Amino acid sequence: MAKSTKFLSSILLLFFIFTLFSSSNALGGKLGGKTQIKDVKTNQEIQDLGKYCVEEHNRNLRKQNGALSSLLSFSQVVEAEKQVLSGVKYYLKISAIVKSSSSPKLFDAVVVVKSWEKKRELLTFFPSPSPATK
């Protein structure tokens, strides 16, 4: 009888551990859920991702129509969230200056990073809606 109790306890313990690790990732966020990234302005990795997004956006503009007047100059990432999927999907709010003007504008970008493949891909890059239109 003692063996069956130990066996049952072991099974319950393994089930508990499995449940614990399957519902959250090692960084404390829910697997698949978005988590806010803190200290964005001092996080060099996030700032580098923002710069990559602007550079990739500019590269795509040049390919499409060669429009140099609407190219952007990266300022900084002002907000960021991440979502752990097959890789890490970052949702960035980027401040950038349109080269034909001098005032910064906000843009929303989504980029996926697969570090084991040393790959990153810009999925979307659009002007951020103003607070009144959200």
Tab-separated table of N, CA and C in Angstrom:
chain	number	residue	atom	x	y	z
A	1	MET	N	0.824	-1.195	0.000
A	1	MET	CA	0.000	0.000	0.000
A	1	MET	C	0.868	1.259	0.000
A	2	ALA	N	2.008	1.203	0.678
A	2	ALA	CA	2.906	2.350	0.736
A	2	ALA	C	3.478	2.660	-0.634
A	3	LYS	N	3.718	1.597	-1.436
A	3	LYS	CA	4.255	1.806	-2.780
A	3	LYS	C	3.244	2.530	-3.661
A	4	SER	N	1.994	2.152	-3.579
A	4	SER	CA	0.979	2.798	-4.411
A	4	SER	C	0.767	4.253	-3.999
A	5	THR	N	0.905	4.556	-2.715
A	5	THR	CA	0.777	5.939	-2.246
A	5	THR	C	1.946	6.776	-2.760
A	6	LYS	N	3.155	6.232	-2.723
A	6	LYS	CA	4.326	6.943	-3.251
A	6	LYS	C	4.171	7.164	-4.746
A	7	PHE	N	3.695	6.121	-5.441
A	7	PHE	CA	3.509	6.229	-6.886
A	7	PHE	C	2.496	7.322	-7.211
A	8	LEU	N	1.381	7.335	-6.507
A	8	LEU	CA	0.341	8.342	-6.714
A	8	LEU	C	0.876	9.741	-6.402
A	9	SER	N	1.641	9.868	-5.325
A	9	SER	CA	2.240	11.163	-4.964
A	9	SER	C	3.196	11.627	-6.050
A	10	SER	N	3.983	10.697	-6.581
A	10	SER	CA	4.929	11.046	-7.657
A	10	SER	C	4.191	11.518	-8.898
A	11	ILE	N	3.122	10.828	-9.249
A	11	ILE	CA	2.322	11.221	-10.421
A	11	ILE	C	1.724	12.603	-10.218
A	12	LEU	N	1.185	12.873	-9.059
A	12	LEU	CA	0.597	14.185	-8.766
A	12	LEU	C	1.653	15.283	-8.805
A	13	LEU	N	2.828	15.003	-8.269
A	13	LEU	CA	3.918	15.977	-8.288
A	13	LEU	C	4.333	16.283	-9.724
A	14	LEU	N	4.498	15.265	-10.553
A	14	LEU	CA	4.855	15.475	-11.962
A	14	LEU	C	3.772	16.255	-12.693
A	15	PHE	N	2.515	15.941	-12.419
A	15	PHE	CA	1.411	16.672	-13.033
A	15	PHE	C	1.456	18.148	-12.642
A	16	PHE	N	1.701	18.416	-11.364
A	16	PHE	CA	1.789	19.793	-10.875
A	16	PHE	C	2.932	20.538	-11.565
A	17	ILE	N	4.093	19.921	-11.646
A	17	ILE	CA	5.255	20.559	-12.283
A	17	ILE	C	4.975	20.808	-13.764
A	18	PHE	N	4.414	19.821	-14.430
A	18	PHE	CA	4.083	19.985	-15.851
A	18	PHE	C	3.111	21.142	-16.049
A	19	THR	N	2.083	21.203	-15.230
A	19	THR	CA	1.089	22.276	-15.326
A	19	THR	C	1.724	23.638	-15.072
A	20	LEU	N	2.584	23.706	-14.094
A	20	LEU	CA	3.259	24.956	-13.763
A	20	LEU	C	4.092	25.466	-14.923
A	21	PHE	N	4.900	24.603	-15.514
A	21	PHE	CA	5.793	25.039	-16.587
A	21	PHE	C	5.100	25.181	-17.928
A	22	SER	N	4.024	24.504	-18.149
A	22	SER	CA	3.344	24.626	-19.436
A	22	SER	C	2.475	25.870	-19.507
A	23	SER	N	2.100	26.436	-18.379
A	23	SER	CA	1.213	27.602	-18.409
A	23	SER	C	1.951	28.925	-18.369
A	24	SER	N	3.239	28.910	-18.115
A	24	SER	CA	4.004	30.155	-18.129
A	24	SER	C	5.403	29.877	-18.608
A	25	ASN	N	6.008	30.913	-19.219
A	25	ASN	CA	7.366	30.717	-19.701
A	25	ASN	C	8.367	31.068	-18.607
A	26	ALA	N	9.635	30.878	-18.880
A	26	ALA	CA	10.673	31.088	-17.876
A	26	ALA	C	10.788	32.554	-17.455
A	27	LEU	N	10.240	33.462	-18.258
A	27	LEU	CA	10.343	34.884	-17.938
A	27	LEU	C	9.161	35.385	-17.121
A	28	GLY	N	8.246	34.503	-16.778
A	28	GLY	CA	7.143	34.884	-15.908
A	28	GLY	C	5.865	35.272	-16.610
A	29	GLY	N	5.840	35.302	-17.935
A	29	GLY	CA	4.629	35.657	-18.632
A	29	GLY	C	3.916	34.421	-19.129
A	30	LYS	N	2.643	34.566	-19.412
A	30	LYS	CA	1.876	33.452	-19.967
A	30	LYS	C	2.399	33.146	-21.364
A	31	LEU	N	2.560	31.887	-21.650
A	31	LEU	CA	2.992	31.461	-22.966
A	31	LEU	C	1.911	31.843	-23.965
A	32	GLY	N	2.267	32.598	-24.983
A	32	GLY	CA	1.308	33.050	-25.977
A	32	GLY	C	0.667	34.383	-25.642
A	33	GLY	N	0.776	34.843	-24.400
A	33	GLY	CA	0.194	36.127	-24.005
A	33	GLY	C	1.203	37.249	-24.148
A	34	LYS	N	0.723	38.451	-24.357
A	34	LYS	CA	1.608	39.617	-24.463
A	34	LYS	C	2.033	40.082	-23.080
A	35	THR	N	3.293	40.484	-22.964
A	35	THR	CA	3.790	41.073	-21.717
A	35	THR	C	4.478	42.397	-22.031
A	36	GLN	N	4.244	43.360	-21.175
A	36	GLN	CA	4.839	44.689	-21.306
A	36	GLN	C	6.337	44.599	-21.029
A	37	ILE	N	7.136	45.297	-21.813
A	37	ILE	CA	8.582	45.361	-21.582
A	37	ILE	C	8.861	46.665	-20.844
A	38	LYS	N	9.532	46.552	-19.712
A	38	LYS	CA	9.833	47.734	-18.897
A	38	LYS	C	11.159	48.345	-19.311
A	39	ASP	N	11.356	49.588	-18.941
A	39	ASP	CA	12.605	50.311	-19.214
A	39	ASP	C	12.985	50.262	-20.693
A	40	VAL	N	12.008	50.477	-21.553
A	40	VAL	CA	12.204	50.377	-22.999
A	40	VAL	C	13.282	51.336	-23.494
A	41	LYS	N	13.273	52.556	-22.983
A	41	LYS	CA	14.196	53.564	-23.493
A	41	LYS	C	15.654	53.258	-23.170
A	42	THR	N	15.902	52.429	-22.155
A	42	THR	CA	17.280	52.067	-21.812
A	42	THR	C	17.620	50.634	-22.225
A	43	ASN	N	16.680	49.934	-22.841
A	43	ASN	CA	16.895	48.557	-23.267
A	43	ASN	C	17.504	48.569	-24.673
A	44	GLN	N	18.800	48.293	-24.770
A	44	GLN	CA	19.509	48.393	-26.050
A	44	GLN	C	18.971	47.412	-27.094
A	45	GLU	N	18.603	46.214	-26.658
A	45	GLU	CA	18.063	45.221	-27.601
A	45	GLU	C	16.786	45.738	-28.260
A	46	ILE	N	15.906	46.342	-27.475
A	46	ILE	CA	14.635	46.865	-27.999
A	46	ILE	C	14.892	48.075	-28.902
A	47	GLN	N	15.800	48.944	-28.508
A	47	GLN	CA	16.132	50.093	-29.353
A	47	GLN	C	16.721	49.637	-30.690
A	48	ASP	N	17.569	48.613	-30.652
A	48	ASP	CA	18.144	48.065	-31.891
A	48	ASP	C	17.057	47.465	-32.789
A	49	LEU	N	16.074	46.796	-32.174
A	49	LEU	CA	14.961	46.252	-32.957
A	49	LEU	C	14.154	47.371	-33.621
A	50	GLY	N	13.941	48.449	-32.882
A	50	GLY	CA	13.224	49.599	-33.447
A	50	GLY	C	13.964	50.195	-34.623
A	51	LYS	N	15.271	50.319	-34.489
A	51	LYS	CA	16.094	50.851	-35.585
A	51	LYS	C	16.023	49.918	-36.795
A	52	TYR	N	16.078	48.612	-36.535
A	52	TYR	CA	15.949	47.631	-37.619
A	52	TYR	C	14.613	47.817	-38.345
A	53	CYS	N	13.523	48.008	-37.596
A	53	CYS	CA	12.196	48.181	-38.198
A	53	CYS	C	12.161	49.388	-39.123
A	54	VAL	N	12.726	50.497	-38.685
A	54	VAL	CA	12.742	51.710	-39.513
A	54	VAL	C	13.599	51.487	-40.759
A	55	GLU	N	14.752	50.869	-40.602
A	55	GLU	CA	15.619	50.595	-41.754
A	55	GLU	C	14.933	49.675	-42.758
A	56	GLU	N	14.250	48.654	-42.251
A	56	GLU	CA	13.545	47.715	-43.125
A	56	GLU	C	12.379	48.409	-43.830
A	57	HIS	N	11.662	49.269	-43.106
A	57	HIS	CA	10.571	50.051	-43.705
A	57	HIS	C	11.124	50.929	-44.837
A	58	ASN	N	12.240	51.610	-44.585
A	58	ASN	CA	12.854	52.456	-45.615
A	58	ASN	C	13.286	51.627	-46.821
A	59	ARG	N	13.844	50.446	-46.573
A	59	ARG	CA	14.273	49.560	-47.666
A	59	ARG	C	13.060	49.148	-48.514
A	60	ASN	N	11.959	48.829	-47.864
A	60	ASN	CA	10.741	48.454	-48.591
A	60	ASN	C	10.186	49.622	-49.402
A	61	LEU	N	10.247	50.832	-48.851
A	61	LEU	CA	9.786	52.020	-49.593
A	61	LEU	C	10.623	52.235	-50.846
A	62	ARG	N	11.936	52.093	-50.718
A	62	ARG	CA	12.819	52.283	-51.877
A	62	ARG	C	12.509	51.262	-52.963
A	63	LYS	N	12.232	50.011	-52.563
A	63	LYS	CA	11.915	48.957	-53.535
A	63	LYS	C	10.614	49.259	-54.262
A	64	GLN	N	9.609	49.748	-53.509
A	64	GLN	CA	8.286	49.966	-54.083
A	64	GLN	C	8.250	51.134	-55.057
A	65	ASN	N	8.753	52.274	-54.616
A	65	ASN	CA	8.591	53.462	-55.466
A	65	ASN	C	9.759	54.435	-55.414
A	66	GLY	N	10.779	54.136	-54.683
A	66	GLY	CA	11.929	55.029	-54.614
A	66	GLY	C	11.624	56.369	-53.972
A	67	ALA	N	10.565	56.454	-53.191
A	67	ALA	CA	10.146	57.710	-52.569
A	67	ALA	C	11.101	58.089	-51.450
A	68	LEU	N	12.023	58.975	-51.730
A	68	LEU	CA	12.997	59.391	-50.726
A	68	LEU	C	12.423	60.393	-49.732
A	69	SER	N	11.368	61.126	-50.126
A	69	SER	CA	10.819	62.151	-49.240
A	69	SER	C	10.079	61.551	-48.045
A	70	SER	N	9.602	60.319	-48.156
A	70	SER	CA	8.867	59.719	-47.049
A	70	SER	C	9.719	58.743	-46.230
A	71	LEU	N	11.019	58.733	-46.451
A	71	LEU	CA	11.900	57.889	-45.640
A	71	LEU	C	11.927	58.408	-44.208
A	72	LEU	N	12.200	57.510	-43.284
A	72	LEU	CA	12.182	57.851	-41.859
A	72	LEU	C	13.580	57.810	-41.264
A	73	SER	N	13.740	58.600	-40.223
A	73	SER	CA	14.959	58.580	-39.413
A	73	SER	C	14.559	58.133	-38.009
A	74	PHE	N	15.141	57.024	-37.539
A	74	PHE	CA	14.794	56.455	-36.239
A	74	PHE	C	15.134	57.414	-35.100
A	75	SER	N	14.198	57.568	-34.148
A	75	SER	CA	14.449	58.346	-32.932
A	75	SER	C	14.615	57.393	-31.755
A	76	GLN	N	13.512	56.711	-31.382
A	76	GLN	CA	13.567	55.768	-30.268
A	76	GLN	C	12.294	54.936	-30.203
A	77	VAL	N	12.383	53.798	-29.516
A	77	VAL	CA	11.193	53.006	-29.199
A	77	VAL	C	10.646	53.579	-27.897
A	78	VAL	N	9.357	53.883	-27.866
A	78	VAL	CA	8.762	54.486	-26.675
A	78	VAL	C	7.918	53.504	-25.872
A	79	GLU	N	7.434	52.432	-26.507
A	79	GLU	CA	6.664	51.385	-25.816
A	79	GLU	C	6.958	50.065	-26.498
A	80	ALA	N	6.891	48.975	-25.725
A	80	ALA	CA	7.105	47.660	-26.326
A	80	ALA	C	6.412	46.574	-25.514
A	81	GLU	N	5.925	45.581	-26.240
A	81	GLU	CA	5.367	44.367	-25.648
A	81	GLU	C	5.983	43.193	-26.396
A	82	LYS	N	5.977	42.031	-25.743
A	82	LYS	CA	6.457	40.845	-26.443
A	82	LYS	C	5.495	39.702	-26.204
A	83	GLN	N	5.528	38.770	-27.151
A	83	GLN	CA	4.668	37.599	-27.101
A	83	GLN	C	5.520	36.406	-27.511
A	84	VAL	N	5.605	35.408	-26.638
A	84	VAL	CA	6.422	34.235	-26.925
A	84	VAL	C	5.578	33.221	-27.676
A	85	LEU	N	5.984	32.939	-28.903
A	85	LEU	CA	5.314	31.945	-29.740
A	85	LEU	C	6.413	31.023	-30.266
A	86	SER	N	6.478	30.804	-31.569
A	86	SER	CA	7.636	30.110	-32.140
A	86	SER	C	8.609	31.218	-32.504
A	87	GLY	N	9.336	31.661	-31.528
A	87	GLY	CA	10.140	32.869	-31.604
A	87	GLY	C	9.505	33.886	-30.680
A	88	VAL	N	9.984	35.108	-30.750
A	88	VAL	CA	9.407	36.169	-29.931
A	88	VAL	C	8.871	37.248	-30.866
A	89	LYS	N	7.594	37.553	-30.710
A	89	LYS	CA	6.965	38.609	-31.504
A	89	LYS	C	6.954	39.870	-30.651
A	90	TYR	N	7.539	40.937	-31.191
A	90	TYR	CA	7.603	42.221	-30.495
A	90	TYR	C	6.625	43.200	-31.131
A	91	TYR	N	5.894	43.905	-30.292
A	91	TYR	CA	4.985	44.964	-30.704
A	91	TYR	C	5.613	46.266	-30.229
A	92	LEU	N	6.080	47.074	-31.176
A	92	LEU	CA	6.830	48.285	-30.826
A	92	LEU	C	6.076	49.538	-31.243
A	93	LYS	N	6.151	50.546	-30.404
A	93	LYS	CA	5.693	51.892	-30.765
A	93	LYS	C	6.973	52.716	-30.923
A	94	ILE	N	7.203	53.151	-32.164
A	94	ILE	CA	8.474	53.778	-32.530
A	94	ILE	C	8.265	55.250	-32.858
A	95	SER	N	9.134	56.080	-32.320
A	95	SER	CA	9.162	57.494	-32.688
A	95	SER	C	10.210	57.648	-33.793
A	96	ALA	N	9.766	58.236	-34.918
A	96	ALA	CA	10.676	58.442	-36.049
A	96	ALA	C	10.329	59.760	-36.717
A	97	ILE	N	11.319	60.319	-37.383
A	97	ILE	CA	11.133	61.601	-38.060
A	97	ILE	C	11.077	61.349	-39.563
A	98	VAL	N	10.018	61.856	-40.190
A	98	VAL	CA	9.939	61.803	-41.650
A	98	VAL	C	10.989	62.771	-42.162
A	99	LYS	N	11.859	62.295	-43.043
A	99	LYS	CA	13.007	63.104	-43.467
A	99	LYS	C	12.613	64.415	-44.134
A	100	SER	N	11.397	64.490	-44.686
A	100	SER	CA	10.957	65.733	-45.318
A	100	SER	C	10.389	66.736	-44.316
A	101	SER	N	10.259	66.334	-43.048
A	101	SER	CA	9.777	67.251	-42.009
A	101	SER	C	10.720	67.171	-40.819
A	102	SER	N	10.405	67.889	-39.778
A	102	SER	CA	11.294	67.864	-38.616
A	102	SER	C	10.615	67.365	-37.344
A	103	SER	N	9.313	67.108	-37.416
A	103	SER	CA	8.621	66.675	-36.204
A	103	SER	C	8.511	65.140	-36.174
A	104	PRO	N	8.755	64.564	-34.992
A	104	PRO	CA	8.650	63.102	-34.883
A	104	PRO	C	7.194	62.638	-34.948
A	105	LYS	N	7.008	61.458	-35.494
A	105	LYS	CA	5.690	60.827	-35.557
A	105	LYS	C	5.826	59.428	-34.955
A	106	LEU	N	4.683	58.870	-34.517
A	106	LEU	CA	4.686	57.536	-33.930
A	106	LEU	C	4.240	56.496	-34.953
A	107	PHE	N	4.893	55.339	-34.891
A	107	PHE	CA	4.593	54.222	-35.783
A	107	PHE	C	4.468	52.955	-34.960
A	108	ASP	N	3.575	52.069	-35.389
A	108	ASP	CA	3.417	50.763	-34.756
A	108	ASP	C	4.084	49.724	-35.652
A	109	ALA	N	4.951	48.916	-35.050
A	109	ALA	CA	5.653	47.876	-35.801
A	109	ALA	C	5.511	46.548	-35.075
A	110	VAL	N	5.460	45.483	-35.859
A	110	VAL	CA	5.477	44.126	-35.316
A	110	VAL	C	6.633	43.408	-35.986
A	111	VAL	N	7.518	42.849	-35.170
A	111	VAL	CA	8.697	42.144	-35.687
A	111	VAL	C	8.837	40.820	-34.938
A	112	VAL	N	9.209	39.770	-35.673
A	112	VAL	CA	9.421	38.454	-35.073
A	112	VAL	C	10.908	38.156	-35.067
A	113	VAL	N	11.398	37.681	-33.912
A	113	VAL	CA	12.806	37.321	-33.765
A	113	VAL	C	12.885	35.834	-33.451
A	114	LYS	N	13.660	35.124	-34.249
A	114	LYS	CA	13.954	33.705	-33.998
A	114	LYS	C	15.460	33.623	-33.791
A	115	SER	N	15.879	33.769	-32.526
A	115	SER	CA	17.299	33.887	-32.222
A	115	SER	C	18.090	32.641	-32.594
A	116	TRP	N	17.477	31.451	-32.502
A	116	TRP	CA	18.205	30.232	-32.830
A	116	TRP	C	18.499	30.142	-34.329
A	117	GLU	N	17.728	30.870	-35.153
A	117	GLU	CA	17.979	30.931	-36.595
A	117	GLU	C	18.725	32.207	-36.967
A	118	LYS	N	18.988	33.051	-35.973
A	118	LYS	CA	19.603	34.365	-36.200
A	118	LYS	C	18.827	35.128	-37.271
A	119	LYS	N	17.506	35.168	-37.069
A	119	LYS	CA	16.607	35.755	-38.057
A	119	LYS	C	15.626	36.694	-37.376
A	120	ARG	N	15.333	37.794	-38.051
A	120	ARG	CA	14.257	38.687	-37.616
A	120	ARG	C	13.523	39.164	-38.856
A	121	GLU	N	12.222	39.357	-38.684
A	121	GLU	CA	11.389	39.707	-39.824
A	121	GLU	C	10.367	40.763	-39.417
A	122	LEU	N	10.350	41.848	-40.158
A	122	LEU	CA	9.363	42.901	-39.941
A	122	LEU	C	8.043	42.454	-40.568
A	123	LEU	N	7.001	42.337	-39.740
A	123	LEU	CA	5.697	41.898	-40.240
A	123	LEU	C	4.822	43.065	-40.653
A	124	THR	N	4.747	44.090	-39.796
A	124	THR	CA	3.932	45.266	-40.119
A	124	THR	C	4.638	46.524	-39.643
A	125	PHE	N	4.346	47.625	-40.328
A	125	PHE	CA	4.876	48.934	-39.948
A	125	PHE	C	3.902	49.975	-40.488
A	126	PHE	N	3.194	50.632	-39.573
A	126	PHE	CA	2.177	51.609	-39.965
A	126	PHE	C	2.220	52.811	-39.032
A	127	PRO	N	1.740	53.974	-39.517
A	127	PRO	CA	1.587	55.112	-38.614
A	127	PRO	C	0.661	54.724	-37.457
A	128	SER	N	1.013	55.133	-36.276
A	128	SER	CA	0.207	54.837	-35.095
A	128	SER	C	-1.046	55.692	-35.118
A	129	PRO	N	-2.198	55.076	-34.841
A	129	PRO	CA	-3.421	55.896	-34.807
A	129	PRO	C	-3.354	56.918	-33.681
A	130	SER	N	-3.906	58.086	-33.930
A	130	SER	CA	-3.919	59.097	-32.890
A	130	SER	C	-4.851	58.644	-31.768
A	131	PRO	N	-4.644	59.118	-30.537
A	131	PRO	CA	-5.496	58.697	-29.417
A	131	PRO	C	-6.990	58.902	-29.659
A	132	ALA	N	-7.363	59.915	-30.450
A	132	ALA	CA	-8.775	60.184	-30.692
A	132	ALA	C	-9.415	59.133	-31.607
A	133	THR	N	-8.593	58.438	-32.444
A	133	THR	CA	-9.162	57.481	-33.390
A	133	THR	C	-9.070	56.050	-32.908
A	134	LYS	N	-8.550	55.814	-31.717
A	134	LYS	CA	-8.420	54.448	-31.203
A	134	LYS	C	-9.748	53.895	-30.750
